[in-house]
Amino acid sequence: MMEKEKTQAELLKEKLCFEKEHFSVAMTEEECKKADEFCEGYKDFLATAKTERECVEYVIEKAEKNGFVPFDTKKTYKAGDRVYLNNRNKAVILAVMGKKGVSEGAKIVASHIDSPRLDLKPTPLYEESEMAYFKTHYYGGIRKYQWVAIPLSLHGVMLTADGESVKISIGEKEGEPKFVITDLLPHLGKEQAKRPLSEGIKGEELNILIGSRPFKSDAGSELVKLNILNILNEKYGVTEKDFISAELELVPALPVSDIGFDRSMIGAYGHDDRVCAYPALEAVINCTEPERTIITVLADKEEIGSDGNTGLNSAYMKYFIEDLAEMEGLKGRHVLSKSECLSADVNACFDPNFPSVHDKYNCCTLNHGAVITKYTGSRGKSGTSDASAEFVGKVRRILDKANVSWQIGELGKVDEGGGGTVAMYIANLNIDVVDLGVPVLSMHAPYEVVSKFDVYSTYRACYEFYAAE
Ligand code: MN
Ligand code: MN
C-alpha cells in the first residue's frame, strides 16, 4: 500500500512541535518485564524498611554485601573504591570513587528516607475510661482523617536510664498485635461530619488505642496503664521515663501489594521517598566504574523541612565532599561548585478523580517515566531552587541519549498549593540541581500508589546520570 504523502503542516509539525510519544511505545514487553523484576527488590525494601532508621540498616547491610566500607578520612582511595558514611543511624551517604576523582566535581543523587507518620509525644502514655492510649504528634504533611481506623505498627528506639538503646518494632510480623486510632460511628458522627475535611480529625484526636485490661485484679487507679508498662518492662526492660529519651513512630501496618488486574502498580506506605531512595541505592551499587565520583545521599527530615542534623539543611553532605576534596589536595568549595545533583523525589501524579488541581499541559502522568521537576515551591515559585535551563538541558541530553523514559512535571496548578524538596538546600552549596523522581498517586496517604514502569525509569535515570561523563 502506498503511504500517503504528508501535508506541509504535518511535516512542519513533526519538525517543530513537542508531541508526547504514546506511552505504549516505551512500555515494550521487554521493558515492562525488567521493570517488574526491578520492583520485586523494591517491594522487599518497602516491606523491610518502614522508617529512616530501618532504611539505614537495610542500606548499610546491602552496601556492605556489595563491597562498601565505612568512610575513613585518614585513608586514601582509588578509582572504584566504595565507601559509606552513617549519620546517626538516620541518614547515610554512599560513594564510588571515580576515575577522575572529584577534580571535576562529584555527581550526586539525593533522596530522603523519612515519610509522613505519627510520632509519640515525650510523655505519651495515659489511661482514660479504663483504656490505655499513646498521645502522638504527627510528622510531616498528613491528612489526619486518613490515619484513623487503619492498623498501625510501632517502630523506633528507646534509651534507658543507663544509656542502653532498645530497638522496638511491633505490628509488622505475622501474629504480632497492631494499634489503631478509633473514629466515630456514622450514626453519631453528625456534628463531626460538619467539620471541614482538614479538621475532620484534629491533631489532639490522633490518640492510639494500646490496651484495655487491668493489672491483675487488685483495686487501684490506672491499672490498665500499669499493665501496659509491666508488659513493656518485661519485654524491653523500659520504664515510663524512658519514653522521654525515645524516638517512636507509628506507621501504617498495611502490606505491600501489586495493584490492578495487570499488576502494573504498587500500593504501599511511604513510597515518598523510598521510591527514589531505592533506585538511587541500586544506581550507586551498579555503577561500578564512574568517570567522576558518584554519591548517593539518603537523608532524613525532608518531610519536616530538612532541618536537624540528619536533614539536608545540615552540613554533613558538604563535610563529606570537603573531605573527598582534601584527599585530592583540592578545596572543598571548588569541588562543590563543580558538582551536579539529581534531587530524587516524587511528584504529584495526575489523578483523573481530581483533575482540577493540575495544569494538564504541565503535570506528570502515570507510566510516562521519571518526572523532571524544574521547580517546586508555591505561590510564585517561593521556596524552590528552580534549576537552570543549562542543567535541565544537560540532564535531558543524558536521558535521551540513553533512551530513558522521562517527562516534565509541575507540582499542581500555580495558585493551588505546592511544596518543596531538598533541592534548594543543595543549590545553597552552589551545586547544579534538579528534581527527578516518580509520580505518586495519593501522596502522603497511609497507602500510596506508583507505577512499576516509572520506578524502573527513575532507576535508569539515576544510573545514566552517574554513568555519563
Ligand atoms: Mn518527598
Ligand atoms: Mn513528601
PDB file of C-alpha atoms in Angstrom, residues 154-432:
ATOM      1  CA  LEU A 154       5.194   0.903  66.245  1.00  0.00           C
ATOM      2  CA  HIS A 155       8.872   1.357  65.300  1.00  0.00           C
ATOM      3  CA  GLY A 156      11.850   3.078  66.849  1.00  0.00           C
ATOM      4  CA  VAL A 157      14.267   3.200  69.753  1.00  0.00           C
ATOM      5  CA  MET A 158      14.158   3.936  73.474  1.00  0.00           C
ATOM      6  CA  LEU A 159      17.203   4.900  75.513  1.00  0.00           C
ATOM      7  CA  THR A 160      17.084   3.541  79.072  1.00  0.00           C
ATOM      8  CA  ALA A 161      18.402   5.345  82.184  1.00  0.00           C
ATOM      9  CA  ASP A 162      21.805   3.651  81.812  1.00  0.00           C
ATOM     10  CA  GLY A 163      22.057   4.587  78.123  1.00  0.00           C
ATOM     11  CA  GLU A 164      21.165   1.267  76.566  1.00  0.00           C
ATOM     12  CA  SER A 165      19.441   1.608  73.183  1.00  0.00           C
ATOM     13  CA  VAL A 166      16.414  -0.650  72.863  1.00  0.00           C
ATOM     14  CA  LYS A 167      15.109  -1.280  69.367  1.00  0.00           C
ATOM     15  CA  ILE A 168      11.351  -1.602  69.025  1.00  0.00           C
ATOM     16  CA  SER A 169       9.236  -2.995  66.185  1.00  0.00           C
ATOM     17  CA  ILE A 170       5.732  -4.279  66.888  1.00  0.00           C
ATOM     18  CA  GLY A 171       2.947  -4.932  64.450  1.00  0.00           C
ATOM     19  CA  GLU A 172       4.722  -5.958  61.249  1.00  0.00           C
ATOM     20  CA  LYS A 173       5.332  -9.679  61.708  1.00  0.00           C
ATOM     21  CA  GLU A 174       2.512 -12.153  61.440  1.00  0.00           C
ATOM     22  CA  GLY A 175       0.848 -12.767  64.776  1.00  0.00           C
ATOM     23  CA  GLU A 176       2.076  -9.521  66.349  1.00  0.00           C
ATOM     24  CA  PRO A 177      -0.523  -7.114  67.756  1.00  0.00           C
ATOM     25  CA  LYS A 178      -1.224  -3.842  65.956  1.00  0.00           C
ATOM     26  CA  PHE A 179      -2.558  -0.474  67.109  1.00  0.00           C
ATOM     27  CA  VAL A 180      -5.356   1.803  65.944  1.00  0.00           C
ATOM     28  CA  ILE A 181      -6.952   5.230  66.291  1.00  0.00           C
ATOM     29  CA  THR A 182     -10.699   4.845  66.677  1.00  0.00           C
ATOM     30  CA  ASP A 183     -13.204   7.041  64.836  1.00  0.00           C
ATOM     31  CA  LEU A 184     -16.848   7.878  65.419  1.00  0.00           C
ATOM     32  CA  LEU A 185     -19.572   5.652  64.030  1.00  0.00           C
ATOM     33  CA  PRO A 186     -21.623   7.366  61.283  1.00  0.00           C
ATOM     34  CA  HIS A 187     -24.724   7.058  63.477  1.00  0.00           C
ATOM     35  CA  LEU A 188     -23.211   9.536  65.943  1.00  0.00           C
ATOM     36  CA  GLY A 189     -20.987  11.444  63.527  1.00  0.00           C
ATOM     37  CA  LYS A 190     -23.496  14.110  62.516  1.00  0.00           C
ATOM     38  CA  GLU A 191     -21.674  17.010  64.190  1.00  0.00           C
ATOM     39  CA  GLN A 192     -18.226  15.731  63.222  1.00  0.00           C
ATOM     40  CA  ALA A 193     -19.385  15.486  59.597  1.00  0.00           C
ATOM     41  CA  LYS A 194     -19.996  19.246  59.601  1.00  0.00           C
ATOM     42  CA  ARG A 195     -16.332  19.961  60.270  1.00  0.00           C
ATOM     43  CA  PRO A 196     -14.236  20.914  57.208  1.00  0.00           C
ATOM     44  CA  LEU A 197     -12.194  17.959  55.882  1.00  0.00           C
ATOM     45  CA  SER A 198      -8.945  19.380  57.295  1.00  0.00           C
ATOM     46  CA  GLU A 199     -10.488  19.328  60.787  1.00  0.00           C
ATOM     47  CA  GLY A 200     -12.462  16.085  60.433  1.00  0.00           C
ATOM     48  CA  ILE A 201      -9.907  14.597  62.788  1.00  0.00           C
ATOM     49  CA  LYS A 202      -7.842  17.046  64.844  1.00  0.00           C
ATOM     50  CA  GLY A 203      -4.218  16.653  65.920  1.00  0.00           C
ATOM     51  CA  GLU A 204      -5.089  16.032  69.567  1.00  0.00           C
ATOM     52  CA  GLU A 205      -7.571  13.340  68.497  1.00  0.00           C
ATOM     53  CA  LEU A 206      -4.814  11.195  66.990  1.00  0.00           C
ATOM     54  CA  ASN A 207      -4.574   9.057  70.117  1.00  0.00           C
ATOM     55  CA  ILE A 208      -3.560   5.434  69.735  1.00  0.00           C
ATOM     56  CA  LEU A 209      -5.507   2.677  71.472  1.00  0.00           C
ATOM     57  CA  ILE A 210      -2.940   0.350  73.057  1.00  0.00           C
ATOM     58  CA  GLY A 211      -4.698  -1.704  75.773  1.00  0.00           C
ATOM     59  CA  SER A 212      -7.749  -2.358  77.905  1.00  0.00           C
ATOM     60  CA  ARG A 213      -7.015  -4.991  80.572  1.00  0.00           C
ATOM     61  CA  PRO A 214      -6.141  -4.021  84.175  1.00  0.00           C
ATOM     62  CA  PHE A 215      -3.059  -5.229  86.014  1.00  0.00           C
ATOM     63  CA  LYS A 216      -4.096  -8.364  87.989  1.00  0.00           C
ATOM     64  CA  SER A 217      -7.283  -7.931  89.993  1.00  0.00           C
ATOM     65  CA  ASP A 218      -6.022  -5.579  92.735  1.00  0.00           C
ATOM     66  CA  ALA A 219      -8.109  -2.466  93.246  1.00  0.00           C
ATOM     67  CA  GLY A 220      -6.415   0.819  92.351  1.00  0.00           C
ATOM     68  CA  SER A 221      -6.278   3.569  89.772  1.00  0.00           C
ATOM     69  CA  GLU A 222      -4.769   3.482  86.271  1.00  0.00           C
ATOM     70  CA  LEU A 223      -4.320  -0.272  86.313  1.00  0.00           C
ATOM     71  CA  VAL A 224      -4.655  -0.594  82.529  1.00  0.00           C
ATOM     72  CA  LYS A 225      -1.762   1.830  82.055  1.00  0.00           C
ATOM     73  CA  LEU A 226       0.200  -0.065  84.707  1.00  0.00           C
ATOM     74  CA  ASN A 227      -0.446  -3.330  82.902  1.00  0.00           C
ATOM     75  CA  ILE A 228       0.950  -1.853  79.656  1.00  0.00           C
ATOM     76  CA  LEU A 229       4.047  -0.581  81.482  1.00  0.00           C
ATOM     77  CA  ASN A 230       4.515  -4.018  83.009  1.00  0.00           C
ATOM     78  CA  ILE A 231       4.317  -5.689  79.594  1.00  0.00           C
ATOM     79  CA  LEU A 232       6.826  -3.194  78.141  1.00  0.00           C
ATOM     80  CA  ASN A 233       9.150  -3.667  81.103  1.00  0.00           C
ATOM     81  CA  GLU A 234       9.063  -7.456  80.816  1.00  0.00           C
ATOM     82  CA  LYS A 235       9.630  -7.372  77.061  1.00  0.00           C
ATOM     83  CA  TYR A 236      12.062  -4.452  76.667  1.00  0.00           C
ATOM     84  CA  GLY A 237      13.298  -3.588  80.169  1.00  0.00           C
ATOM     85  CA  VAL A 238      12.000   0.001  79.850  1.00  0.00           C
ATOM     86  CA  THR A 239      10.099   2.268  82.253  1.00  0.00           C
ATOM     87  CA  GLU A 240       7.731   5.187  81.657  1.00  0.00           C
ATOM     88  CA  LYS A 241      10.537   7.755  81.973  1.00  0.00           C
ATOM     89  CA  ASP A 242      12.382   6.122  79.055  1.00  0.00           C
ATOM     90  CA  PHE A 243       9.721   7.431  76.641  1.00  0.00           C
ATOM     91  CA  ILE A 244      11.343  10.844  77.118  1.00  0.00           C
ATOM     92  CA  SER A 245      14.572   9.619  75.516  1.00  0.00           C
ATOM     93  CA  ALA A 246      12.924   7.799  72.647  1.00  0.00           C
ATOM     94  CA  GLU A 247      12.017   8.125  69.001  1.00  0.00           C
ATOM     95  CA  LEU A 248       8.922   6.025  68.443  1.00  0.00           C
ATOM     96  CA  GLU A 249       6.936   6.216  65.230  1.00  0.00           C
ATOM     97  CA  LEU A 250       3.591   4.766  64.235  1.00  0.00           C
ATOM     98  CA  VAL A 251       3.268   3.812  60.587  1.00  0.00           C
ATOM     99  CA  PRO A 252       0.506   2.034  58.663  1.00  0.00           C
ATOM    100  CA  ALA A 253       0.710  -1.749  59.138  1.00  0.00           C
ATOM    101  CA  LEU A 254      -0.535  -2.367  55.617  1.00  0.00           C
ATOM    102  CA  PRO A 255       1.025  -4.986  53.323  1.00  0.00           C
ATOM    103  CA  VAL A 256       2.927  -4.022  50.161  1.00  0.00           C
ATOM    104  CA  SER A 257       0.845  -5.213  47.206  1.00  0.00           C
ATOM    105  CA  ASP A 258       0.654  -5.158  43.457  1.00  0.00           C
ATOM    106  CA  ILE A 259      -2.285  -3.027  42.362  1.00  0.00           C
ATOM    107  CA  GLY A 260      -4.557  -3.723  39.417  1.00  0.00           C
ATOM    108  CA  PHE A 261      -5.520  -6.805  37.427  1.00  0.00           C
ATOM    109  CA  ASP A 262      -2.425  -6.176  35.310  1.00  0.00           C
ATOM    110  CA  ARG A 263      -0.176  -5.798  38.391  1.00  0.00           C
ATOM    111  CA  SER A 264       1.228  -2.626  36.829  1.00  0.00           C
ATOM    112  CA  MET A 265       1.319  -0.627  40.075  1.00  0.00           C
ATOM    113  CA  ILE A 266       2.446  -0.996  43.683  1.00  0.00           C
ATOM    114  CA  GLY A 267       0.424   0.053  46.721  1.00  0.00           C
ATOM    115  CA  ALA A 268       2.354   0.702  49.933  1.00  0.00           C
ATOM    116  CA  TYR A 269       3.059   3.074  52.781  1.00  0.00           C
ATOM    117  CA  GLY A 270       5.925   5.524  52.279  1.00  0.00           C
ATOM    118  CA  HIS A 271       6.680   5.462  48.555  1.00  0.00           C
ATOM    119  CA  ASP A 272       7.589   9.121  49.199  1.00  0.00           C
ATOM    120  CA  ASP A 273      10.507   8.927  49.084  1.00  0.00           C
ATOM    121  CA  ARG A 274      11.702   5.364  49.345  1.00  0.00           C
ATOM    122  CA  VAL A 275      10.573   5.012  45.717  1.00  0.00           C
ATOM    123  CA  CYS A 276      13.506   7.258  44.766  1.00  0.00           C
ATOM    124  CA  ALA A 277      15.867   6.159  47.556  1.00  0.00           C
ATOM    125  CA  TYR A 278      15.821   2.580  46.273  1.00  0.00           C
ATOM    126  CA  PRO A 279      16.658   3.496  42.651  1.00  0.00           C
ATOM    127  CA  ALA A 280      19.397   5.845  43.961  1.00  0.00           C
ATOM    128  CA  LEU A 281      20.813   2.997  46.061  1.00  0.00           C
ATOM    129  CA  GLU A 282      20.703   0.494  43.191  1.00  0.00           C
ATOM    130  CA  ALA A 283      22.307   3.004  40.829  1.00  0.00           C
ATOM    131  CA  VAL A 284      25.309   3.681  43.105  1.00  0.00           C
ATOM    132  CA  ILE A 285      25.744  -0.060  43.673  1.00  0.00           C
ATOM    133  CA  ASN A 286      25.532  -0.948  39.965  1.00  0.00           C
ATOM    134  CA  CYS A 287      27.598   1.901  38.517  1.00  0.00           C
ATOM    135  CA  THR A 288      30.992   0.318  39.135  1.00  0.00           C
ATOM    136  CA  GLU A 289      33.424   2.439  37.108  1.00  0.00           C
ATOM    137  CA  PRO A 290      32.202   6.029  37.027  1.00  0.00           C
ATOM    138  CA  GLU A 291      34.282   8.799  35.484  1.00  0.00           C
ATOM    139  CA  ARG A 292      33.533  11.242  38.300  1.00  0.00           C
ATOM    140  CA  THR A 293      32.989  10.208  41.911  1.00  0.00           C
ATOM    141  CA  ILE A 294      29.322   9.353  42.425  1.00  0.00           C
ATOM    142  CA  ILE A 295      27.458   9.938  45.657  1.00  0.00           C
ATOM    143  CA  THR A 296      24.033   8.746  46.828  1.00  0.00           C
ATOM    144  CA  VAL A 297      22.668  10.668  49.807  1.00  0.00           C
ATOM    145  CA  LEU A 298      19.710   9.209  51.691  1.00  0.00           C
ATOM    146  CA  ALA A 299      18.563  11.965  54.009  1.00  0.00           C
ATOM    147  CA  ASP A 300      16.236  12.224  56.968  1.00  0.00           C
ATOM    148  CA  LYS A 301      13.874  15.069  57.976  1.00  0.00           C
ATOM    149  CA  GLU A 302      12.789  16.141  54.469  1.00  0.00           C
ATOM    150  CA  GLU A 303       9.139  15.846  55.422  1.00  0.00           C
ATOM    151  CA  ILE A 304       9.529  18.471  58.152  1.00  0.00           C
ATOM    152  CA  GLY A 305      11.690  20.887  56.170  1.00  0.00           C
ATOM    153  CA  SER A 306      15.146  19.219  56.201  1.00  0.00           C
ATOM    154  CA  ASP A 307      16.166  20.873  59.480  1.00  0.00           C
ATOM    155  CA  GLY A 308      18.016  18.863  62.125  1.00  0.00           C
ATOM    156  CA  ASN A 309      21.460  17.289  61.849  1.00  0.00           C
ATOM    157  CA  THR A 310      20.263  14.333  59.770  1.00  0.00           C
ATOM    158  CA  GLY A 311      18.384  16.572  57.315  1.00  0.00           C
ATOM    159  CA  LEU A 312      19.985  18.062  54.213  1.00  0.00           C
ATOM    160  CA  ASN A 313      19.886  21.570  55.627  1.00  0.00           C
ATOM    161  CA  SER A 314      22.687  20.273  57.872  1.00  0.00           C
ATOM    162  CA  ALA A 315      26.328  20.260  56.713  1.00  0.00           C
ATOM    163  CA  TYR A 316      27.077  16.540  56.697  1.00  0.00           C
ATOM    164  CA  MET A 317      26.982  16.121  52.907  1.00  0.00           C
ATOM    165  CA  LYS A 318      29.099  19.255  52.480  1.00  0.00           C
ATOM    166  CA  TYR A 319      31.637  17.956  55.019  1.00  0.00           C
ATOM    167  CA  PHE A 320      31.785  14.608  53.232  1.00  0.00           C
ATOM    168  CA  ILE A 321      32.544  16.259  49.881  1.00  0.00           C
ATOM    169  CA  GLU A 322      35.085  18.581  51.534  1.00  0.00           C
ATOM    170  CA  ASP A 323      36.843  15.506  52.925  1.00  0.00           C
ATOM    171  CA  LEU A 324      36.949  13.923  49.457  1.00  0.00           C
ATOM    172  CA  ALA A 325      38.352  17.186  48.075  1.00  0.00           C
ATOM    173  CA  GLU A 326      41.089  17.424  50.706  1.00  0.00           C
ATOM    174  CA  MET A 327      42.183  13.861  49.973  1.00  0.00           C
ATOM    175  CA  GLU A 328      42.947  15.003  46.427  1.00  0.00           C
ATOM    176  CA  GLY A 329      44.549  18.248  47.575  1.00  0.00           C
ATOM    177  CA  LEU A 330      41.591  20.311  46.359  1.00  0.00           C
ATOM    178  CA  LYS A 331      39.485  22.972  48.035  1.00  0.00           C
ATOM    179  CA  GLY A 332      36.050  21.740  49.139  1.00  0.00           C
ATOM    180  CA  ARG A 333      34.246  24.778  47.786  1.00  0.00           C
ATOM    181  CA  HIS A 334      35.781  24.326  44.329  1.00  0.00           C
ATOM    182  CA  VAL A 335      34.574  20.722  44.195  1.00  0.00           C
ATOM    183  CA  LEU A 336      31.111  21.656  45.467  1.00  0.00           C
ATOM    184  CA  SER A 337      30.795  24.398  42.855  1.00  0.00           C
ATOM    185  CA  LYS A 338      31.514  21.943  40.026  1.00  0.00           C
ATOM    186  CA  SER A 339      29.229  19.196  41.363  1.00  0.00           C
ATOM    187  CA  GLU A 340      25.878  18.197  39.910  1.00  0.00           C
ATOM    188  CA  CYS A 341      22.888  16.665  41.611  1.00  0.00           C
ATOM    189  CA  LEU A 342      19.596  14.966  40.956  1.00  0.00           C
ATOM    190  CA  SER A 343      17.295  15.670  43.873  1.00  0.00           C
ATOM    191  CA  ALA A 344      15.444  12.372  43.593  1.00  0.00           C
ATOM    192  CA  ASP A 345      11.981  12.989  44.972  1.00  0.00           C
ATOM    193  CA  VAL A 346       8.423  12.250  43.974  1.00  0.00           C
ATOM    194  CA  ASN A 347       5.913  14.491  42.242  1.00  0.00           C
ATOM    195  CA  ALA A 348       2.102  14.555  42.274  1.00  0.00           C
ATOM    196  CA  CYS A 349       0.770  12.244  39.571  1.00  0.00           C
ATOM    197  CA  PHE A 350      -2.232  13.479  37.589  1.00  0.00           C
ATOM    198  CA  ASP A 351      -5.328  11.904  39.144  1.00  0.00           C
ATOM    199  CA  PRO A 352      -8.434  11.795  36.903  1.00  0.00           C
ATOM    200  CA  ASN A 353     -10.551  11.751  40.071  1.00  0.00           C
ATOM    201  CA  PHE A 354      -9.278  15.241  40.897  1.00  0.00           C
ATOM    202  CA  PRO A 355      -8.285  16.853  37.588  1.00  0.00           C
ATOM    203  CA  SER A 356      -8.897  20.423  38.703  1.00  0.00           C
ATOM    204  CA  VAL A 357      -5.720  20.786  40.779  1.00  0.00           C
ATOM    205  CA  HIS A 358      -3.387  20.094  37.849  1.00  0.00           C
ATOM    206  CA  ASP A 359      -2.437  22.048  34.756  1.00  0.00           C
ATOM    207  CA  LYS A 360      -2.874  19.300  32.186  1.00  0.00           C
ATOM    208  CA  TYR A 361      -0.157  20.751  29.972  1.00  0.00           C
ATOM    209  CA  ASN A 362       2.437  20.652  32.751  1.00  0.00           C
ATOM    210  CA  CYS A 363       1.654  17.764  35.093  1.00  0.00           C
ATOM    211  CA  CYS A 364       3.176  14.316  35.214  1.00  0.00           C
ATOM    212  CA  THR A 365       1.142  11.256  34.374  1.00  0.00           C
ATOM    213  CA  LEU A 366       1.334   7.591  35.311  1.00  0.00           C
ATOM    214  CA  ASN A 367       3.552   5.324  33.186  1.00  0.00           C
ATOM    215  CA  HIS A 368       5.310   8.123  31.331  1.00  0.00           C
ATOM    216  CA  GLY A 369       8.591   7.569  33.142  1.00  0.00           C
ATOM    217  CA  ALA A 370      10.714   9.553  35.565  1.00  0.00           C
ATOM    218  CA  VAL A 371       9.454  13.081  36.070  1.00  0.00           C
ATOM    219  CA  ILE A 372      11.830  16.046  35.921  1.00  0.00           C
ATOM    220  CA  THR A 373      10.540  18.894  38.060  1.00  0.00           C
ATOM    221  CA  LYS A 374      12.350  22.114  37.179  1.00  0.00           C
ATOM    222  CA  TYR A 375      10.907  23.917  40.180  1.00  0.00           C
ATOM    223  CA  THR A 376       8.583  23.145  43.067  1.00  0.00           C
ATOM    224  CA  GLY A 377       7.600  25.854  45.572  1.00  0.00           C
ATOM    225  CA  SER A 378       4.277  27.598  45.941  1.00  0.00           C
ATOM    226  CA  ARG A 379       2.658  30.956  45.225  1.00  0.00           C
ATOM    227  CA  GLY A 380       5.100  32.394  42.711  1.00  0.00           C
ATOM    228  CA  LYS A 381       7.945  29.845  42.946  1.00  0.00           C
ATOM    229  CA  SER A 382       8.572  30.674  46.587  1.00  0.00           C
ATOM    230  CA  GLY A 383      10.855  28.184  48.344  1.00  0.00           C
ATOM    231  CA  THR A 384      12.436  26.403  45.394  1.00  0.00           C
ATOM    232  CA  SER A 385      15.791  26.264  43.649  1.00  0.00           C
ATOM    233  CA  ASP A 386      14.396  26.466  40.066  1.00  0.00           C
ATOM    234  CA  ALA A 387      17.018  24.587  38.069  1.00  0.00           C
ATOM    235  CA  SER A 388      18.854  26.437  35.298  1.00  0.00           C
ATOM    236  CA  ALA A 389      17.972  25.890  31.660  1.00  0.00           C
ATOM    237  CA  GLU A 390      21.556  24.739  31.111  1.00  0.00           C
ATOM    238  CA  PHE A 391      21.411  21.997  33.737  1.00  0.00           C
ATOM    239  CA  VAL A 392      17.941  20.788  32.710  1.00  0.00           C
ATOM    240  CA  GLY A 393      19.298  20.690  29.159  1.00  0.00           C
ATOM    241  CA  LYS A 394      22.240  18.586  30.253  1.00  0.00           C
ATOM    242  CA  VAL A 395      20.079  16.076  32.138  1.00  0.00           C
ATOM    243  CA  ARG A 396      17.659  15.934  29.195  1.00  0.00           C
ATOM    244  CA  ARG A 397      20.506  15.071  26.821  1.00  0.00           C
ATOM    245  CA  ILE A 398      21.806  12.319  29.139  1.00  0.00           C
ATOM    246  CA  LEU A 399      18.373  10.706  29.428  1.00  0.00           C
ATOM    247  CA  ASP A 400      17.536  10.978  25.727  1.00  0.00           C
ATOM    248  CA  LYS A 401      20.900   9.551  24.705  1.00  0.00           C
ATOM    249  CA  ALA A 402      20.321   6.514  26.941  1.00  0.00           C
ATOM    250  CA  ASN A 403      16.685   6.176  25.844  1.00  0.00           C
ATOM    251  CA  VAL A 404      15.298   6.635  29.361  1.00  0.00           C
ATOM    252  CA  SER A 405      11.556   7.360  29.582  1.00  0.00           C
ATOM    253  CA  TRP A 406      11.051  10.745  31.232  1.00  0.00           C
ATOM    254  CA  GLN A 407       8.536  13.559  31.363  1.00  0.00           C
ATOM    255  CA  ILE A 408       8.361  17.069  32.731  1.00  0.00           C
ATOM    256  CA  GLY A 409       6.084  17.933  35.629  1.00  0.00           C
ATOM    257  CA  GLU A 410       4.929  20.773  37.842  1.00  0.00           C
ATOM    258  CA  LEU A 411       3.588  20.364  41.378  1.00  0.00           C
ATOM    259  CA  GLY A 412      -0.034  21.333  40.691  1.00  0.00           C
ATOM    260  CA  LYS A 413      -1.649  24.487  39.351  1.00  0.00           C
ATOM    261  CA  VAL A 414       0.005  27.839  40.023  1.00  0.00           C
ATOM    262  CA  ASP A 415      -2.234  29.007  42.874  1.00  0.00           C
ATOM    263  CA  GLU A 416      -3.328  25.574  44.071  1.00  0.00           C
ATOM    264  CA  GLY A 417      -0.700  24.936  46.756  1.00  0.00           C
ATOM    265  CA  GLY A 418       2.754  23.487  46.375  1.00  0.00           C
ATOM    266  CA  GLY A 419       5.663  22.015  48.242  1.00  0.00           C
ATOM    267  CA  GLY A 420       9.413  21.686  48.369  1.00  0.00           C
ATOM    268  CA  THR A 421      12.233  19.152  48.278  1.00  0.00           C
ATOM    269  CA  VAL A 422      15.881  19.006  49.327  1.00  0.00           C
ATOM    270  CA  ALA A 423      16.898  20.646  46.033  1.00  0.00           C
ATOM    271  CA  MET A 424      17.081  24.155  47.489  1.00  0.00           C
ATOM    272  CA  TYR A 425      19.465  23.107  50.279  1.00  0.00           C
ATOM    273  CA  ILE A 426      21.759  21.501  47.723  1.00  0.00           C
ATOM    274  CA  ALA A 427      21.519  24.578  45.499  1.00  0.00           C
ATOM    275  CA  ASN A 428      22.636  26.635  48.522  1.00  0.00           C
ATOM    276  CA  LEU A 429      26.012  24.859  48.251  1.00  0.00           C
ATOM    277  CA  ASN A 430      26.388  26.256  44.703  1.00  0.00           C
ATOM    278  CA  ILE A 431      25.663  22.834  43.183  1.00  0.00           C
ATOM    279  CA  ASP A 432      23.613  22.444  39.986  1.00  0.00           C
TER     280      ASP A 432
END
